Structures are given as C-alpha cells and as structure tokens.
Amino acid sequence: NRRMKLHLAGDFHARGHHLHGFHIKDYKEQCEKLISKSDFIIFHGSLSQIELRELFEKTNVSISLSTYHDEDYGMSLAQALQFGHRLIVSNWGGHGNYIEHFDVESIPVAIENRVPRLDLLSFEKSLAELQIPNEEDMLKQIERASDYFSLSKFRNELNRISEGKWKRFENISSFYEDYLDLAEEHYPFHRLQEIDYYTPIYQHYLK
C-alpha cells in the first residue's frame, strides 16, 4: 500500500552475465517487459552526472543488489551516501564496507552451483519493513559519508592495513592532484556543470 517509486538508472550490458547463466538479449527483453507493465517502476536509462544528481536529490533510498564478480566498491552507493540515502545492498564484494560503516539493510547472497543467488525473500521483507529516512537520519548519513570518504580517513586506514610492510602513505600522488584540479570546478555533486575532464586526465597519464 506504500506510494513508492522505483527509479532505475543505467544501461544494459553483458559484462559477467554468462557467469549467471543468462544472455544480455533475454535479460534486457525480460526487464523491458516487466517495466512496461508496472506503474511504479521508472526506467531512466543512462543519465548524465547532472541528471543523476537531480535524481539523488529527490529520492532517499538507494538499492544495489549486484552480484557482479568484480563488485569491489560501488560508486553509485558512495554518491548516494553523500545525499544521505539509506541503502539496501547485497552482502557481496565491496558492499561489505558500507554494511559495516553505514545505515544499511543487508540482503544475503548464497553460492549455488557456482552462481551467486540473492535471497529475494529477504529483499521483499526489507522493502515491506523499510523505514523511510527522515531529515535527521539523512543528515547523520551525510555526516558519516563526509568522514568516511575524507582523505585523512583514507590515509589512516591505508597506514593501518600496511602495518609497516610498505613505506607509509603520506599523501595523494601528483597525478591525482592534477585530477582534483581539473575536477573541482565541475564535480557534479557540488556544481550543476558538466565537462569532459576524463580525457585530459588520461592524456596527462599517458605522457
């Protein structure tokens, strides 16, 4: 009975699909068929960074049920946390970092016949019992994200796990500083501008 809308952003691709036993054509067709019959699923396709920011600003929960074999970070989740979103994520790969440090609902994943299978009953229960975050909840999540993604936190964590086996991490590289210089004026989650700063960065890297 909840008045929810499910916004899907991104495009269809075939990376890793063979590991799950299906092909991109079937997957895409089935998804499109399901979306066409629904009055609460909104499929946006690929969004620009400005459009993605606008979507984050008008929503308050982000979901990633990925079981991709190389799911080691989750950029969209990092972005969502900067807007105070509550997360529902698969307990898989790099999602574990978010489960440990943030207000996150974790969905179990089991390996069956060498294929990761999401516990869909747990996901349905999470949706049914979902507590929509209020303004105070979202501000706390934003505060956690600001600390978690800070350079000082990264520096301390990297030095902690190295335990003297490597030279201590002191600061970011000059290459990354160049990236920040290019990105700062156009970083999509701070300013409503957009520019191709990836090309000059990679050109610099290849010199």
Coordinates of N, CA and C in Angstrom, one line a residue:
N1 N 0.8 -1.2 0.0 CA 0.0 0.0 0.0 C 0.9 1.3 0.0
R2 N 2.1 1.1 0.0 CA 3.0 2.3 0.1 C 3.1 3.0 -1.3
R3 N 3.2 4.3 -1.3 CA 3.3 5.0 -2.5 C 4.7 5.2 -2.9
M4 N 5.3 4.1 -3.3 CA 6.8 4.1 -3.7 C 6.9 4.2 -5.2
K5 N 8.1 4.7 -5.6 CA 8.5 4.7 -7.0 C 9.9 4.1 -7.0
L6 N 10.1 3.2 -7.9 CA 11.4 2.6 -8.1 C 12.1 3.2 -9.4
H7 N 13.1 4.0 -9.2 CA 13.8 4.6 -10.3 C 15.1 3.7 -10.6
L8 N 15.1 3.3 -11.9 CA 16.3 2.6 -12.4 C 17.1 3.4 -13.3
A9 N 18.4 3.6 -12.9 CA 19.3 4.4 -13.8 C 20.5 3.5 -14.2
G10 N 20.8 3.7 -15.5 CA 21.9 2.9 -16.1 C 21.5 2.3 -17.4
D11 N 22.4 1.5 -17.9 CA 22.1 0.8 -19.2 C 22.3 -0.7 -19.1
F12 N 21.9 -1.4 -20.1 CA 22.1 -2.8 -20.1 C 23.5 -3.1 -20.7
H13 N 24.2 -4.1 -20.1 CA 25.5 -4.5 -20.7 C 25.6 -6.0 -20.4
A14 N 26.6 -6.6 -21.0 CA 26.7 -8.1 -20.9 C 27.9 -8.5 -20.0
R15 N 28.5 -7.6 -19.3 CA 29.7 -8.0 -18.5 C 29.3 -8.9 -17.4
G16 N 29.8 -10.1 -17.4 CA 29.6 -11.1 -16.3 C 28.3 -11.8 -16.4
H17 N 27.4 -11.5 -17.4 CA 26.2 -12.2 -17.4 C 26.3 -13.7 -17.6
H18 N 27.3 -14.1 -18.4 CA 27.5 -15.5 -18.6 C 27.8 -16.3 -17.3
L19 N 28.3 -15.6 -16.3 CA 28.6 -16.2 -15.0 C 27.3 -16.5 -14.3
H20 N 26.2 -15.8 -14.7 CA 24.9 -16.0 -14.0 C 24.0 -16.9 -14.8
G21 N 24.5 -17.3 -16.0 CA 23.7 -18.3 -16.8 C 22.7 -17.7 -17.7
F22 N 22.8 -16.4 -18.0 CA 21.8 -15.8 -19.0 C 22.5 -14.9 -19.9
H23 N 21.8 -14.5 -21.0 CA 22.4 -13.7 -22.0 C 21.8 -12.3 -22.0
I24 N 22.5 -11.3 -22.5 CA 22.0 -9.9 -22.5 C 20.7 -9.7 -23.1
K25 N 20.5 -10.4 -24.3 CA 19.2 -10.1 -25.0 C 18.0 -10.6 -24.2
D26 N 18.1 -11.8 -23.6 CA 17.0 -12.2 -22.8 C 16.8 -11.3 -21.6
Y27 N 17.9 -11.0 -20.9 CA 17.8 -10.1 -19.7 C 17.1 -8.8 -20.0
K28 N 17.6 -8.2 -21.1 CA 17.0 -6.9 -21.4 C 15.6 -6.9 -21.8
E29 N 15.2 -7.9 -22.6 CA 13.8 -8.1 -23.0 C 12.9 -8.4 -21.8
Q30 N 13.3 -9.2 -20.9 CA 12.5 -9.5 -19.7 C 12.3 -8.3 -18.9
C31 N 13.4 -7.5 -18.7 CA 13.3 -6.3 -17.9 C 12.4 -5.3 -18.5
E32 N 12.5 -5.1 -19.8 CA 11.6 -4.1 -20.5 C 10.2 -4.5 -20.4
K33 N 9.9 -5.8 -20.5 CA 8.6 -6.3 -20.4 C 8.0 -6.1 -19.1
L34 N 8.8 -6.3 -18.0 CA 8.3 -6.1 -16.7 C 8.1 -4.6 -16.4
I35 N 9.0 -3.7 -16.9 CA 8.8 -2.3 -16.7 C 7.6 -1.7 -17.4
S36 N 7.3 -2.2 -18.6 CA 6.2 -1.8 -19.3 C 4.8 -2.1 -18.6
K37 N 4.8 -3.1 -17.8 CA 3.6 -3.5 -17.1 C 3.4 -2.8 -15.7
S38 N 4.4 -2.1 -15.3 CA 4.4 -1.5 -14.0 C 4.1 0.0 -14.0
D39 N 3.4 0.4 -12.9 CA 3.1 1.8 -12.8 C 3.9 2.5 -11.7
F40 N 4.9 1.7 -11.1 CA 5.8 2.3 -10.1 C 7.2 2.2 -10.5
I41 N 7.6 1.5 -11.5 CA 9.0 1.4 -12.0 C 9.2 2.4 -13.1
I42 N 10.2 3.3 -12.9 CA 10.6 4.3 -13.8 C 12.0 4.0 -14.3
F43 N 12.2 3.7 -15.6 CA 13.5 3.4 -16.1 C 14.0 4.6 -16.8
H44 N 15.2 5.1 -16.3 CA 15.8 6.4 -16.9 C 16.8 6.1 -17.9
G45 N 17.4 4.9 -18.0 CA 18.5 4.6 -18.9 C 19.7 5.3 -18.4
S46 N 20.7 5.6 -19.3 CA 21.9 6.2 -18.9 C 21.7 7.7 -18.6
L47 N 22.2 8.2 -17.4 CA 22.0 9.6 -17.0 C 23.3 10.3 -17.0
S48 N 23.3 11.6 -17.3 CA 24.4 12.4 -17.2 C 24.6 12.6 -15.7
Q49 N 25.8 13.1 -15.3 CA 26.1 13.3 -13.9 C 25.1 14.4 -13.3
I50 N 24.8 15.4 -14.0 CA 23.8 16.4 -13.6 C 22.4 15.7 -13.3
E51 N 22.0 14.9 -14.3 CA 20.7 14.3 -14.1 C 20.7 13.3 -13.0
L52 N 21.8 12.6 -12.8 CA 21.9 11.7 -11.7 C 21.9 12.4 -10.3
R53 N 22.5 13.5 -10.2 CA 22.5 14.4 -9.0 C 21.0 14.8 -8.7
E54 N 20.3 15.2 -9.7 CA 18.9 15.6 -9.6 C 18.1 14.5 -9.1
L55 N 18.4 13.2 -9.6 CA 17.6 12.1 -9.1 C 17.9 11.8 -7.7
F56 N 19.2 11.8 -7.3 CA 19.6 11.6 -5.9 C 18.9 12.6 -5.0
E57 N 18.8 13.9 -5.4 CA 18.2 14.9 -4.6 C 16.7 14.7 -4.3
K58 N 16.0 14.1 -5.2 CA 14.6 13.9 -4.9 C 14.2 12.5 -4.5
T59 N 15.2 11.7 -4.1 CA 14.9 10.3 -3.6 C 15.7 10.2 -2.2
N60 N 15.4 9.1 -1.5 CA 16.0 9.0 -0.2 C 16.5 7.6 0.2
V61 N 16.3 6.6 -0.8 CA 16.8 5.3 -0.6 C 17.4 4.8 -1.8
S62 N 18.6 4.1 -1.7 CA 19.3 3.6 -2.9 C 19.5 2.1 -2.7
I63 N 19.3 1.4 -3.8 CA 19.4 -0.1 -3.8 C 20.4 -0.6 -4.8
S64 N 21.3 -1.5 -4.3 CA 22.2 -2.2 -5.2 C 22.2 -3.7 -4.9
L65 N 21.6 -4.5 -5.7 CA 21.6 -5.9 -5.5 C 22.6 -6.7 -6.3
S66 N 23.7 -6.0 -6.6 CA 24.7 -6.6 -7.5 C 25.3 -7.8 -7.0
T67 N 25.5 -8.8 -7.8 CA 26.3 -10.0 -7.5 C 27.4 -10.1 -8.6
Y68 N 27.8 -9.0 -9.2 CA 28.8 -8.9 -10.2 C 30.1 -9.4 -9.6
H69 N 30.9 -10.2 -10.3 CA 32.1 -10.9 -9.8 C 33.2 -9.9 -9.4
D70 N 33.1 -8.7 -9.9 CA 34.2 -7.7 -9.6 C 33.6 -6.5 -8.9
E71 N 32.6 -6.7 -8.1 CA 31.9 -5.6 -7.3 C 32.8 -5.2 -6.1
D72 N 33.7 -4.4 -6.4 CA 34.7 -4.1 -5.3 C 34.6 -2.8 -4.6
Y73 N 33.6 -1.9 -5.1 CA 33.5 -0.6 -4.4 C 32.0 -0.1 -4.4
G74 N 31.5 0.2 -5.6 CA 30.1 0.7 -5.6 C 30.1 2.2 -5.7
M75 N 30.4 2.8 -6.8 CA 30.5 4.2 -6.9 C 29.1 4.9 -6.7
S76 N 28.1 4.3 -7.3 CA 26.7 4.8 -7.1 C 26.3 4.9 -5.7
L77 N 26.7 3.9 -4.9 CA 26.4 3.9 -3.4 C 27.2 5.0 -2.7
A78 N 28.4 5.2 -3.1 CA 29.2 6.3 -2.5 C 28.5 7.6 -2.8
Q79 N 28.0 7.8 -4.0 CA 27.4 9.0 -4.4 C 26.1 9.2 -3.6
A80 N 25.3 8.1 -3.5 CA 24.0 8.1 -2.7 C 24.2 8.5 -1.3
L81 N 25.3 8.0 -0.7 CA 25.5 8.3 0.7 C 25.8 9.8 1.0
Q82 N 26.4 10.5 0.0 CA 26.6 11.9 0.1 C 25.3 12.7 0.1
F83 N 24.2 12.1 -0.3 CA 22.9 12.7 -0.2 C 22.1 12.2 0.9
G84 N 22.7 11.4 1.8 CA 22.0 10.9 3.0 C 21.1 9.7 2.8
H85 N 21.2 9.0 1.6 CA 20.4 7.9 1.4 C 20.6 6.8 2.3
R86 N 19.5 6.1 2.7 CA 19.5 4.8 3.3 C 19.8 3.8 2.2
L87 N 20.6 2.7 2.5 CA 21.0 1.8 1.5 C 20.4 0.4 1.7
I88 N 20.0 -0.2 0.6 CA 19.7 -1.7 0.7 C 20.6 -2.3 -0.3
V89 N 21.5 -3.2 0.1 CA 22.5 -3.8 -0.7 C 22.7 -5.3 -0.5
S90 N 23.2 -5.9 -1.6 CA 23.5 -7.3 -1.5 C 24.8 -7.4 -0.6
N91 N 24.8 -8.5 0.2 CA 26.0 -8.7 1.0 C 27.1 -9.4 0.2
W92 N 27.7 -8.6 -0.7 CA 28.6 -9.1 -1.7 C 29.7 -8.1 -2.0
G93 N 30.9 -8.6 -2.1 CA 32.1 -7.8 -2.5 C 32.2 -6.6 -1.7
G94 N 32.5 -5.4 -2.3 CA 32.8 -4.2 -1.6 C 31.6 -3.6 -0.9
H95 N 30.4 -4.1 -1.1 CA 29.3 -3.7 -0.3 C 29.5 -3.9 1.2
G96 N 30.3 -4.8 1.5 CA 30.6 -5.1 2.9 C 31.1 -3.9 3.7
N97 N 31.9 -3.0 3.0 CA 32.4 -1.8 3.7 C 31.2 -0.9 4.1
Y98 N 30.2 -0.8 3.2 CA 29.1 0.1 3.5 C 28.2 -0.5 4.6
I99 N 28.1 -1.9 4.6 CA 27.3 -2.6 5.6 C 27.9 -2.3 7.0
E100 N 29.2 -2.3 7.0 CA 29.9 -2.1 8.3 C 29.8 -0.7 8.9
H101 N 29.9 0.3 8.0 CA 30.0 1.7 8.4 C 28.8 2.6 8.3
F102 N 27.7 2.1 7.7 CA 26.6 3.0 7.4 C 25.3 2.3 7.8
D103 N 24.2 3.1 7.7 CA 22.9 2.7 8.0 C 22.4 1.9 6.8
V104 N 22.6 0.6 6.8 CA 22.4 -0.2 5.6 C 21.6 -1.5 5.9
E105 N 20.7 -1.8 5.0 CA 20.0 -3.1 5.1 C 20.7 -4.1 4.2
S106 N 21.2 -5.2 4.7 CA 22.0 -6.2 4.0 C 21.1 -7.3 3.6
I107 N 21.2 -7.7 2.3 CA 20.5 -8.8 1.7 C 21.5 -10.0 1.5
P108 N 21.2 -11.1 2.1 CA 22.1 -12.3 2.0 C 22.3 -12.8 0.5
V109 N 23.5 -13.3 0.2 CA 23.8 -13.9 -1.0 C 24.4 -15.3 -0.8
A110 N 23.9 -16.3 -1.5 CA 24.4 -17.7 -1.3 C 25.0 -18.1 -2.7
I111 N 26.0 -19.0 -2.7 CA 26.5 -19.6 -3.9 C 25.9 -20.9 -4.1
E112 N 25.2 -21.0 -5.3 CA 24.5 -22.3 -5.6 C 25.0 -22.7 -7.0
N113 N 25.6 -23.9 -7.1 CA 26.1 -24.3 -8.4 C 27.1 -23.3 -9.0
R114 N 27.9 -22.7 -8.2 CA 28.9 -21.8 -8.6 C 28.4 -20.5 -9.1
V115 N 27.1 -20.2 -8.8 CA 26.5 -19.0 -9.2 C 25.9 -18.2 -8.0
P116 N 26.2 -16.9 -7.8 CA 25.7 -16.2 -6.6 C 24.2 -16.0 -6.8
R117 N 23.4 -16.3 -5.7 CA 22.0 -16.2 -5.7 C 21.5 -15.3 -4.6
L118 N 20.8 -14.2 -4.9 CA 20.3 -13.3 -3.9 C 19.1 -13.9 -3.2
D119 N 19.0 -13.6 -1.9 CA 17.8 -14.1 -1.1 C 16.7 -13.1 -1.4
L120 N 15.9 -13.4 -2.3 CA 14.8 -12.4 -2.7 C 13.7 -12.3 -1.7
L121 N 13.5 -13.3 -0.9 CA 12.5 -13.2 0.2 C 13.0 -12.2 1.3
S122 N 14.3 -12.2 1.5 CA 14.8 -11.2 2.4 C 14.7 -9.8 1.9
F123 N 14.9 -9.7 0.5 CA 14.7 -8.4 -0.1 C 13.3 -7.9 0.0
E124 N 12.4 -8.8 -0.3 CA 10.9 -8.4 -0.2 C 10.6 -8.0 1.2
K125 N 11.1 -8.7 2.2 CA 10.9 -8.3 3.6 C 11.5 -6.9 3.9
S126 N 12.6 -6.7 3.4 CA 13.3 -5.4 3.6 C 12.5 -4.2 3.1
L127 N 11.9 -4.4 1.9 CA 11.0 -3.4 1.3 C 9.8 -3.2 2.1
A128 N 9.2 -4.3 2.6 CA 7.9 -4.2 3.3 C 8.1 -3.5 4.6
E129 N 9.3 -3.7 5.3 CA 9.5 -3.1 6.6 C 10.4 -1.9 6.5
L130 N 10.6 -1.4 5.3 CA 11.5 -0.2 5.1 C 11.1 1.0 5.9
Q131 N 12.0 1.6 6.7 CA 11.7 2.8 7.3 C 12.3 4.0 6.5
I132 N 11.5 4.8 5.9 CA 11.9 5.9 5.1 C 12.7 6.9 6.0
P133 N 13.9 7.2 5.6 CA 14.7 8.1 6.5 C 14.1 9.5 6.5
N134 N 14.1 10.1 7.7 CA 13.7 11.5 7.8 C 14.9 12.4 7.7
E135 N 14.7 13.7 7.8 CA 15.7 14.7 7.6 C 16.9 14.5 8.5
E136 N 16.6 14.2 9.8 CA 17.7 14.0 10.7 C 18.5 12.7 10.4
D137 N 17.8 11.6 10.0 CA 18.5 10.4 9.5 C 19.5 10.7 8.4
M138 N 19.0 11.5 7.4 CA 19.8 11.8 6.2 C 21.0 12.7 6.5
L139 N 20.8 13.6 7.5 CA 21.9 14.5 7.8 C 23.0 13.6 8.5
K140 N 22.6 12.7 9.4 CA 23.6 11.8 10.0 C 24.3 11.0 9.0
Q141 N 23.6 10.5 8.0 CA 24.2 9.7 7.0 C 25.2 10.5 6.2
I142 N 24.9 11.7 5.9 CA 25.8 12.7 5.1 C 27.0 12.9 6.0
E143 N 26.9 13.1 7.3 CA 28.0 13.4 8.1 C 29.0 12.2 8.2
R144 N 28.4 11.0 8.3 CA 29.2 9.8 8.2 C 30.0 9.7 6.9
A145 N 29.3 10.0 5.8 CA 29.9 9.9 4.5 C 31.0 10.9 4.3
S146 N 30.9 12.1 4.8 CA 31.9 13.1 4.8 C 33.2 12.7 5.5
D147 N 33.0 12.0 6.6 CA 34.2 11.5 7.3 C 34.8 10.2 6.6
Y148 N 33.9 9.3 6.2 CA 34.4 8.1 5.6 C 35.1 8.2 4.3
F149 N 34.7 9.2 3.5 CA 35.4 9.4 2.2 C 36.4 10.5 2.3
S150 N 36.8 11.0 3.5 CA 37.8 12.0 3.6 C 39.2 11.5 3.3
L151 N 40.1 12.4 2.9 CA 41.5 12.0 2.6 C 42.2 11.5 3.9
S152 N 41.9 12.2 5.0 CA 42.5 11.8 6.3 C 42.1 10.4 6.7
K153 N 40.8 10.0 6.5 CA 40.4 8.7 6.8 C 41.1 7.7 5.9
F154 N 41.2 8.0 4.7 CA 41.9 7.1 3.7 C 43.3 6.9 4.1
R155 N 44.0 8.0 4.4 CA 45.4 7.9 4.8 C 45.6 7.0 6.1
N156 N 44.7 7.2 7.1 CA 44.9 6.5 8.3 C 44.6 5.0 8.1
E157 N 43.6 4.7 7.3 CA 43.2 3.3 7.0 C 44.3 2.6 6.2
L158 N 44.8 3.3 5.2 CA 45.9 2.6 4.4 C 47.1 2.3 5.3
N159 N 47.5 3.2 6.1 CA 48.6 3.0 7.0 C 48.3 1.9 8.0
R160 N 47.1 1.8 8.5 CA 46.7 0.7 9.4 C 46.9 -0.6 8.8
I161 N 46.4 -0.8 7.6 CA 46.4 -2.1 7.0 C 47.8 -2.5 6.5
S162 N 48.7 -1.5 6.2 CA 50.0 -1.8 5.8 C 50.9 -2.3 6.9
E163 N 50.7 -1.9 8.1 CA 51.4 -2.4 9.3 C 52.9 -2.4 9.1
G164 N 53.4 -1.4 8.5 CA 54.9 -1.3 8.3 C 55.5 -2.2 7.2
K165 N 54.7 -2.9 6.5 CA 55.2 -3.7 5.4 C 55.6 -2.9 4.2
W166 N 54.9 -1.7 4.1 CA 55.2 -0.8 3.0 C 55.7 0.5 3.6
K167 N 56.3 1.3 2.8 CA 56.5 2.7 3.2 C 55.2 3.3 3.5
R168 N 55.2 4.2 4.5 CA 53.9 4.8 5.0 C 53.4 5.7 3.9
F169 N 52.0 5.7 3.8 CA 51.4 6.6 2.9 C 51.3 8.0 3.5
E170 N 51.8 8.9 2.7 CA 51.8 10.3 3.3 C 50.8 11.2 2.6
N171 N 50.6 11.1 1.3 CA 49.7 11.9 0.6 C 49.3 11.4 -0.7
I172 N 48.4 12.0 -1.4 CA 48.0 11.6 -2.8 C 49.1 12.0 -3.8
S173 N 49.1 11.3 -4.9 CA 50.1 11.5 -5.9 C 49.8 12.8 -6.7
S174 N 50.9 13.2 -7.3 CA 50.7 14.5 -8.1 C 49.7 14.3 -9.3
F175 N 49.6 13.0 -9.8 CA 48.7 12.7 -10.8 C 47.2 12.9 -10.3
Y176 N 47.0 12.5 -9.1 CA 45.6 12.6 -8.5 C 45.4 14.1 -8.2
E177 N 46.4 14.8 -7.8 CA 46.2 16.3 -7.6 C 45.8 17.0 -8.9
D178 N 46.4 16.6 -10.0 CA 46.0 17.1 -11.3 C 44.6 16.8 -11.6
Y179 N 44.2 15.6 -11.2 CA 42.8 15.2 -11.4 C 41.8 16.1 -10.6
L180 N 42.2 16.3 -9.3 CA 41.4 17.2 -8.5 C 41.3 18.6 -9.0
D181 N 42.4 19.1 -9.5 CA 42.4 20.5 -10.1 C 41.4 20.6 -11.2
L182 N 41.4 19.6 -12.1 CA 40.5 19.6 -13.2 C 39.1 19.3 -12.8
A183 N 38.9 18.5 -11.8 CA 37.5 18.1 -11.4 C 36.8 19.1 -10.5
E184 N 37.6 19.8 -9.7 CA 37.0 20.6 -8.6 C 35.9 21.5 -9.1
E185 N 36.2 22.2 -10.2 CA 35.2 23.2 -10.7 C 34.0 22.6 -11.4
H186 N 34.1 21.3 -11.6 CA 33.0 20.7 -12.4 C 32.5 19.5 -11.7
Y187 N 32.9 19.2 -10.5 CA 32.4 18.0 -9.8 C 30.9 18.0 -9.7
P188 N 30.3 17.0 -10.3 CA 28.8 17.1 -10.5 C 28.0 17.1 -9.2
F189 N 28.6 16.7 -8.1 CA 27.8 16.7 -6.9 C 28.0 17.9 -6.0
H190 N 28.7 18.9 -6.6 CA 28.8 20.2 -6.0 C 28.3 21.3 -6.8
R191 N 28.4 21.2 -8.1 CA 28.0 22.3 -9.0 C 27.2 21.7 -10.2
L192 N 26.3 22.5 -10.7 CA 25.5 22.0 -11.8 C 26.2 22.3 -13.1
Q193 N 27.3 21.8 -13.3 CA 28.1 21.9 -14.5 C 28.5 20.6 -15.0
E194 N 29.0 20.5 -16.2 CA 29.4 19.2 -16.7 C 30.5 19.4 -17.8
I195 N 31.6 18.7 -17.7 CA 32.6 18.8 -18.7 C 33.4 17.5 -18.8
D196 N 34.0 17.2 -19.9 CA 34.8 16.0 -20.1 C 36.2 16.2 -19.5
Y197 N 36.3 15.9 -18.2 CA 37.7 16.1 -17.7 C 38.4 14.7 -17.6
Y198 N 37.8 13.6 -18.1 CA 38.5 12.4 -18.1 C 39.5 12.4 -19.2
T199 N 39.2 12.9 -20.4 CA 40.1 12.9 -21.5 C 41.5 13.6 -21.2
P200 N 41.4 14.9 -20.7 CA 42.7 15.5 -20.3 C 43.5 14.8 -19.2
I201 N 42.7 14.1 -18.3 CA 43.4 13.4 -17.2 C 44.2 12.2 -17.8
Y202 N 43.5 11.4 -18.7 CA 44.2 10.3 -19.3 C 45.3 10.7 -20.2
Q203 N 45.1 11.8 -20.9 CA 46.2 12.3 -21.8 C 47.4 12.6 -20.9
H204 N 47.2 13.2 -19.8 CA 48.3 13.5 -18.9 C 49.0 12.2 -18.4
Y205 N 48.2 11.2 -18.1 CA 48.7 10.0 -17.6 C 49.6 9.2 -18.6
L206 N 49.2 9.4 -19.9 CA 49.9 8.7 -21.0 C 51.2 9.4 -21.4
K207 N 51.4 10.6 -20.9 CA 52.6 11.3 -21.3 C 53.9 10.6 -20.8

